[in-house]
XYZ file of C-alpha atoms in Angstrom:
448
model
C 17.653 4.267 19.121
C 14.680 5.818 18.723
C 13.385 7.499 22.126
C 9.470 4.791 22.282
C 10.122 3.498 19.147
C 9.715 0.118 18.090
C 11.834 -1.015 15.153
C 10.760 -3.867 13.873
C 12.847 -4.591 10.784
C 15.275 -7.545 10.267
C 19.111 -7.794 9.285
C 20.622 -11.309 9.364
C 22.303 -10.315 12.700
C 18.583 -8.143 14.716
C 18.056 -10.797 17.257
C 14.301 -10.651 17.356
C 11.903 -8.756 20.213
C 9.652 -9.750 22.328
C 7.933 -6.682 22.089
C 4.263 -8.937 21.895
C 4.892 -10.979 24.834
C 2.857 -9.938 27.823
C 5.035 -7.714 29.083
C 6.169 -5.867 25.632
C 2.925 -5.256 24.822
C 2.664 -2.685 28.239
C 6.123 -1.265 27.210
C 5.078 -0.625 23.711
C 2.338 0.924 25.306
C 3.728 3.581 27.292
C 5.716 4.460 24.660
C 9.629 2.858 26.555
C 10.030 -0.162 23.947
C 13.482 -0.181 22.550
C 14.712 -0.369 19.299
C 15.119 -3.752 18.236
C 17.253 -2.719 14.499
C 17.310 -0.433 11.912
C 16.739 -1.578 8.167
C 19.153 -1.040 5.253
C 18.976 1.395 2.407
C 21.555 1.690 -0.228
C 22.241 5.129 -1.742
C 21.514 5.542 -5.774
C 25.126 5.689 -7.196
C 23.921 7.845 -10.100
C 20.718 9.192 -11.271
C 20.251 6.561 -14.427
C 18.356 4.462 -12.327
C 19.470 0.417 -14.517
C 18.349 -2.900 -13.640
C 22.525 -3.471 -13.689
C 22.639 -1.845 -10.421
C 20.374 -3.972 -9.062
C 22.180 -7.337 -10.118
C 25.150 -5.736 -8.761
C 23.673 -5.194 -5.064
C 22.493 -9.031 -3.406
C 19.954 -8.849 -0.849
C 22.647 -9.780 1.766
C 25.239 -6.872 0.744
C 21.675 -4.998 1.410
C 21.269 -5.872 4.665
C 24.658 -5.105 5.688
C 25.168 -1.786 4.201
C 26.906 1.070 6.468
C 25.251 2.419 9.149
C 25.853 5.359 7.032
C 23.768 4.437 4.362
C 21.052 3.649 6.520
C 17.398 4.600 6.965
C 15.708 4.273 10.466
C 12.625 2.270 10.088
C 9.722 4.696 11.665
C 9.897 3.801 15.157
C 6.426 4.031 17.283
C 6.408 7.806 17.428
C 6.789 8.164 14.287
C 3.892 5.280 13.167
C 1.865 6.969 16.273
C 1.779 9.920 14.044
C -0.786 7.991 11.335
C -2.849 6.796 13.619
C -5.848 10.037 14.362
C -7.460 10.368 18.257
C -10.983 9.409 18.902
C -12.410 12.115 19.759
C -16.348 12.614 19.481
C -16.180 16.315 19.714
C -14.415 17.112 16.744
C -14.820 14.454 14.455
C -17.496 12.786 12.656
C -18.900 9.735 10.956
C -17.047 9.558 8.122
C -13.457 11.275 9.133
C -11.464 8.404 10.292
C -11.740 6.855 6.721
C -14.037 5.858 4.604
C -12.630 3.181 2.191
C -13.347 1.782 -1.301
C -12.738 -1.522 -2.415
C -12.262 -2.218 -6.005
C -13.327 -5.589 -7.255
C -15.769 -8.929 -7.016
C -16.775 -10.812 -9.572
C -19.053 -14.054 -10.515
C -15.761 -14.952 -9.509
C -14.128 -14.285 -7.001
C -16.236 -12.641 -3.696
C -14.617 -13.024 -0.842
C -11.307 -10.787 -1.339
C -13.437 -7.431 -1.723
C -14.943 -8.545 2.169
C -11.565 -9.360 3.208
C -10.450 -6.095 2.096
C -13.051 -3.676 2.652
C -13.644 -5.586 6.306
C -10.338 -5.310 7.353
C -10.330 -1.614 6.895
C -13.528 -0.925 9.317
C -12.014 -3.727 11.794
C -8.533 -1.497 12.082
C -10.924 1.741 13.335
C -12.002 2.997 9.161
C -14.841 4.051 10.253
C -17.060 3.401 6.167
C -16.474 0.521 3.385
C -17.524 0.601 -0.144
C -17.219 -2.229 -2.419
C -17.697 -1.604 -5.841
C -17.752 -4.529 -7.738
C -19.450 -6.662 -10.387
C -23.306 -6.727 -10.915
C -23.218 -10.902 -10.569
C -21.307 -10.340 -6.783
C -22.919 -7.878 -4.897
C -26.308 -9.740 -3.715
C -23.527 -12.583 -2.126
C -21.096 -9.644 -0.516
C -23.851 -8.472 0.754
C -24.716 -10.917 2.567
C -21.658 -11.007 3.960
C -21.796 -8.609 5.809
C -24.279 -5.651 6.811
C -21.323 -3.610 7.201
C -20.425 -2.786 3.956
C -21.860 -0.340 1.467
C -21.821 -2.532 -1.693
C -22.610 -0.882 -5.329
C -22.254 -3.384 -7.951
C -22.213 -1.379 -10.680
C -19.401 -3.076 -12.628
C -20.032 -4.795 -15.592
C -18.570 -8.049 -16.826
C -18.411 -9.047 -20.521
C -16.525 -9.095 -24.027
C -16.442 -8.641 -27.631
C -14.895 -9.875 -30.229
C -12.911 -8.241 -32.663
C -10.614 -8.556 -36.138
C -7.828 -6.454 -36.085
C -4.863 -6.353 -39.340
C -1.381 -7.134 -37.999
C 1.073 -7.468 -40.890
C -1.599 -7.766 -43.761
C -3.860 -10.424 -42.115
C -7.154 -10.708 -40.058
C -6.449 -11.377 -36.421
C -9.509 -12.514 -34.058
C -9.323 -10.980 -30.914
C -11.226 -10.230 -27.813
C -11.729 -6.579 -26.233
C -13.310 -5.412 -23.472
C -17.709 -3.642 -24.338
C -16.913 0.109 -24.504
C -20.372 0.566 -23.557
C -20.573 -1.203 -20.552
C -17.333 0.764 -19.722
C -19.221 4.016 -19.588
C -22.151 2.744 -18.091
C -19.589 1.490 -14.895
C -18.145 4.776 -14.771
C -20.857 6.648 -15.188
C -21.793 4.826 -12.216
C -18.717 4.944 -10.364
C -17.150 8.483 -10.738
C -19.086 9.980 -8.428
C -18.438 8.278 -5.711
C -14.711 8.063 -6.094
C -14.568 11.433 -5.079
C -15.488 10.576 -1.859
C -12.635 7.661 -0.937
C -10.177 8.469 1.816
C -8.071 5.486 -0.245
C -8.720 3.086 -2.610
C -7.836 -0.745 -2.697
C -8.204 -2.394 -6.523
C -7.710 -5.580 -7.694
C -9.017 -8.001 -5.176
C -11.411 -10.366 -6.968
C -11.074 -8.476 -9.785
C -10.692 -11.508 -12.237
C -9.433 -11.302 -16.211
C -12.334 -10.499 -17.238
C -11.530 -7.433 -20.511
C -14.386 -5.043 -19.432
C -13.684 -5.290 -15.750
C -10.153 -5.123 -16.353
C -10.483 -2.026 -18.440
C -12.790 -0.090 -15.813
C -10.106 -0.489 -13.586
C -7.694 1.236 -15.582
C -9.369 3.739 -15.447
C -10.800 3.901 -12.068
C -7.224 3.796 -11.363
C -5.819 6.387 -13.757
C -8.946 9.286 -12.419
C -8.320 7.972 -8.530
C -4.063 8.880 -9.247
C -5.108 11.650 -10.772
C -6.672 13.519 -7.997
C -4.597 11.872 -5.675
C -6.749 9.917 -3.593
C -4.448 7.108 -2.361
C -4.198 3.984 -3.766
C -3.402 0.020 -3.080
C -2.998 -1.452 -6.128
C -3.248 -5.564 -5.541
C -3.446 -8.830 -7.025
C -5.828 -8.278 -10.186
C -5.031 -4.830 -10.005
C -1.355 -5.568 -10.913
C -2.159 -7.925 -14.374
C -3.713 -4.344 -15.374
C -1.133 -2.102 -14.520
C 1.935 -4.696 -15.950
C -0.346 -4.215 -19.189
C -0.759 -0.361 -18.838
C 2.665 0.521 -16.871
C 1.888 4.464 -17.288
C -1.163 4.374 -15.238
C 0.012 5.323 -11.827
C 4.112 7.292 -10.213
C 5.063 9.037 -7.178
C 2.590 9.961 -4.389
C 0.202 7.666 -2.769
C 0.418 4.931 -4.679
C 1.029 1.583 -2.901
C 1.570 -1.717 -4.839
C 1.295 -4.534 -3.011
C 3.079 -7.965 -5.001
C 3.398 -11.548 -3.344
C 6.718 -13.396 -4.575
C 5.286 -14.450 -7.778
C 4.013 -11.114 -9.494
C 7.168 -9.297 -8.814
C 8.633 -11.935 -10.118
C 6.279 -11.575 -13.473
C 6.532 -7.773 -12.726
C 9.846 -7.130 -12.867
C 10.626 -9.094 -15.745
C 8.043 -7.780 -17.466
C 9.860 -4.269 -17.061
C 13.189 -5.428 -17.805
C 11.820 -7.059 -20.783
C 10.421 -4.226 -22.587
C 13.442 -2.052 -21.816
C 15.891 -4.194 -22.736
C 17.665 -4.234 -19.434
C 18.587 -7.077 -17.814
C 16.326 -8.855 -15.139
C 17.290 -8.239 -11.932
C 17.910 -11.640 -9.669
C 17.287 -10.702 -6.013
C 13.573 -10.077 -3.853
C 15.156 -6.214 -2.998
C 16.331 -5.878 -6.511
C 13.272 -6.725 -8.038
C 11.316 -3.933 -5.423
C 13.126 -1.512 -6.222
C 13.631 -2.402 -9.953
C 9.862 -1.876 -10.203
C 9.608 1.382 -7.963
C 11.954 3.506 -9.820
C 10.879 2.142 -13.580
C 7.994 3.385 -12.412
C 8.696 6.373 -11.195
C 8.407 5.714 -7.340
C 5.219 4.436 -6.427
C 5.741 2.289 -3.748
C 6.089 -1.440 -3.948
C 5.389 -3.633 -0.778
C 7.262 -7.123 -1.772
C 5.493 -9.488 0.711
C 7.303 -12.386 1.629
C 8.400 -14.088 4.979
C 9.534 -10.291 5.968
C 7.984 -7.741 3.777
C 10.556 -5.148 1.444
C 8.521 -1.680 1.678
C 10.461 0.088 -0.928
C 10.537 3.618 -2.384
C 13.402 4.323 -5.439
C 12.320 7.915 -6.549
C 14.401 11.411 -7.990
C 13.855 14.485 -5.053
C 15.179 17.761 -5.502
C 17.935 19.264 -3.914
C 17.671 21.888 -2.422
C 19.520 23.923 -5.318
C 17.440 22.773 -7.519
C 19.260 19.668 -9.192
C 17.309 16.351 -9.529
C 18.771 13.722 -6.423
C 18.023 10.284 -6.370
C 16.049 9.000 -3.057
C 16.548 5.124 -2.884
C 15.605 3.586 0.383
C 13.526 0.368 1.445
C 12.346 -1.066 5.460
C 12.161 -4.641 6.631
C 9.367 -5.969 8.258
C 10.108 -9.175 9.354
C 7.867 -9.416 12.619
C 6.905 -12.613 13.537
C 3.583 -13.432 11.212
C 1.762 -16.391 10.616
C 3.281 -19.538 8.968
C 0.466 -20.980 7.875
C -0.348 -19.907 4.088
C -4.279 -19.491 3.714
C -5.924 -17.532 0.882
C -7.166 -13.634 2.029
C -4.359 -12.779 3.875
C -2.740 -10.678 1.193
C -6.432 -8.807 1.118
C -6.078 -7.845 4.598
C -2.879 -6.363 4.016
C -4.194 -4.056 1.416
C -6.940 -3.384 3.646
C -5.194 -2.293 6.178
C -2.240 -0.344 4.614
C -5.351 1.453 3.113
C -6.328 2.460 6.371
C -2.966 4.072 7.577
C -2.569 5.356 4.652
C -6.488 7.450 4.718
C -5.223 8.467 7.612
C -1.730 9.713 6.331
C -3.925 12.116 4.557
C -6.444 13.362 6.705
C -5.268 16.312 6.737
C -1.986 18.857 6.049
C -0.883 18.651 9.831
C -1.194 15.073 9.735
C 0.586 14.606 6.372
C 3.709 16.994 7.299
C 4.160 15.857 10.822
C 4.585 12.366 8.752
C 7.192 14.467 6.491
C 9.035 16.719 8.965
C 9.796 13.508 11.339
C 11.314 11.839 7.826
C 13.481 15.227 7.162
C 14.725 14.035 10.873
C 15.435 11.011 9.960
C 17.357 11.403 6.599
C 19.336 14.297 8.145
C 21.606 13.486 4.774
C 19.323 14.429 2.494
C 19.565 17.944 0.818
C 16.301 18.328 0.428
C 14.180 21.818 1.850
C 11.702 20.348 2.882
C 10.046 23.035 4.402
C 10.074 25.237 1.205
C 8.653 21.775 -0.450
C 5.557 21.729 2.667
C 5.265 25.772 1.797
C 4.917 25.247 -2.242
C 2.035 22.199 -1.500
C -0.377 24.692 -0.780
C -3.453 25.279 1.679
C -7.114 23.744 2.439
C -8.678 21.952 -0.072
C -6.082 22.421 -2.960
C -2.509 21.504 -0.474
C -0.677 18.921 -2.531
C 2.703 17.418 -1.165
C 5.433 17.294 -3.717
C 4.805 13.811 -4.915
C 7.908 11.916 -3.975
C 7.158 12.926 -0.150
C 3.998 12.034 -0.670
C 5.923 8.627 -1.652
C 7.582 8.851 1.473
C 4.932 9.249 3.870
C 3.468 6.418 1.399
C 6.054 4.271 2.527
C 5.278 4.234 6.361
C 1.597 3.944 5.939
C 2.509 0.765 4.129
C 5.416 0.003 6.464
C 2.852 0.201 9.195
C -0.006 -2.084 7.626
C 2.388 -5.025 7.822
C 2.856 -4.905 11.453
C -0.276 -5.055 11.823
C -1.146 -7.696 9.182
C 1.501 -9.825 10.317
C 1.341 -9.424 14.710
C -2.708 -10.599 14.020
C -1.450 -13.409 11.640
C 0.912 -14.587 14.235
C -2.529 -14.116 17.028
C -5.021 -15.840 14.800
C -2.246 -18.502 14.324
C -2.005 -18.783 17.832
C -5.715 -19.647 18.394
C -6.206 -21.619 15.782
C -3.216 -22.991 14.179
C -3.623 -25.069 10.757
C -7.564 -24.191 10.654
C -6.701 -20.788 11.630
C -8.433 -18.495 7.954
C -7.807 -14.984 6.836
C -11.783 -13.633 8.930
C -8.803 -14.979 11.858
C -7.391 -12.651 10.966
C -9.345 -9.810 10.214
C -11.287 -10.612 13.337
C -7.299 -10.320 15.995
C -7.079 -6.878 14.080
C -9.104 -4.817 16.585
C -7.125 -5.852 19.417
C -3.893 -6.062 17.720
C -4.227 -1.944 17.298
C -5.391 -1.585 20.391
C -1.986 -3.273 21.458
C -0.324 -1.066 19.260
C -1.912 1.996 19.197
C -4.195 1.793 22.311
C -7.280 4.267 22.674
C -7.742 4.953 26.792
C -10.712 5.424 29.332
C -11.439 9.312 29.100
C -10.264 8.848 24.809
C -13.291 10.413 22.774
């Protein structure tokens, strides 16, 4: 086991941990808690990723995969690498994370608030919300802590197109409104340490087009992305927007089912039939964004191509399962809380070359069977502002950040349910995030 590790993954036979009982928390804070289990993972049989592979491997088979095929889930010492120390002599406002949330329309104003406030309660310094003009004043009224930019626009245009010689009426976005919105939003995107795209976005075609362009802009410049809710719908419409790197998709069961089925239809593949297979299929067919399949247990999946020491391309297929007990109450907004939490861990993981490389080296130690020269890839990543990890390594770091977000959100939800039971709301989960972070990653009196 990992000394001081907090292995909170599941197999069918794994025992539950008392890590978050009063005695367990003390042990965790002192880095003495033992591993509970290791997450299963499979080694790809072929560089060619096909849905048939996924269909032939059901969830129970994956859970009982042999030890030689397992990837240890991140222990406490690995997760702790993500979290910056509080040191007022070294850091100024903003260096603990500036998180942007893209979403919020005239109908949905709560979701972006939940994601942004979760980021603040996690420990980010600043949270910005980029929303529709009609949502700005409402979101501002929820909290003075948020920086709200009502720059996005809603609207649609009726157009007539010719299909097979016949005139067809269609609805599209307002190009002028999209241009105006991007002109106002773009200067802010450079300042963000991570973006959440999708909470409260809605289905307006102009809002969707703006979100699509923000995703493309951010991904091209390696701004870490969490894509959730209607942001996933935008991605379904244009699957080439993203690939491997600092990108995490967070579909619920229904969204994952639709997304995987749509990709399978477009490629002529048989649709995958299990949750693990669907998550792995989506990450593989989109060339490596991390997929968090939310559910009774959260599955964090990655399937990318990496370069071996001899220069050959080889598949790197891993997944983790976070089954730390959460809340049995499924009130709205918990997915937005998770998106905000993952965004903060992504921002922290990428805060410096030293921080990100420390996580990469720890993962390399866990994956000794992978024939890749990590130090060579790190050396090629450059220095200073030009530093950019190989996308496959960036994806691996994003797996750890996503897992950490799942863990913290589940523990906070469990605490909130313990207090409120059937009346628990997303705001109650948000209120528990600070205490949860202190329990898992304590700040001591002499720190800062």
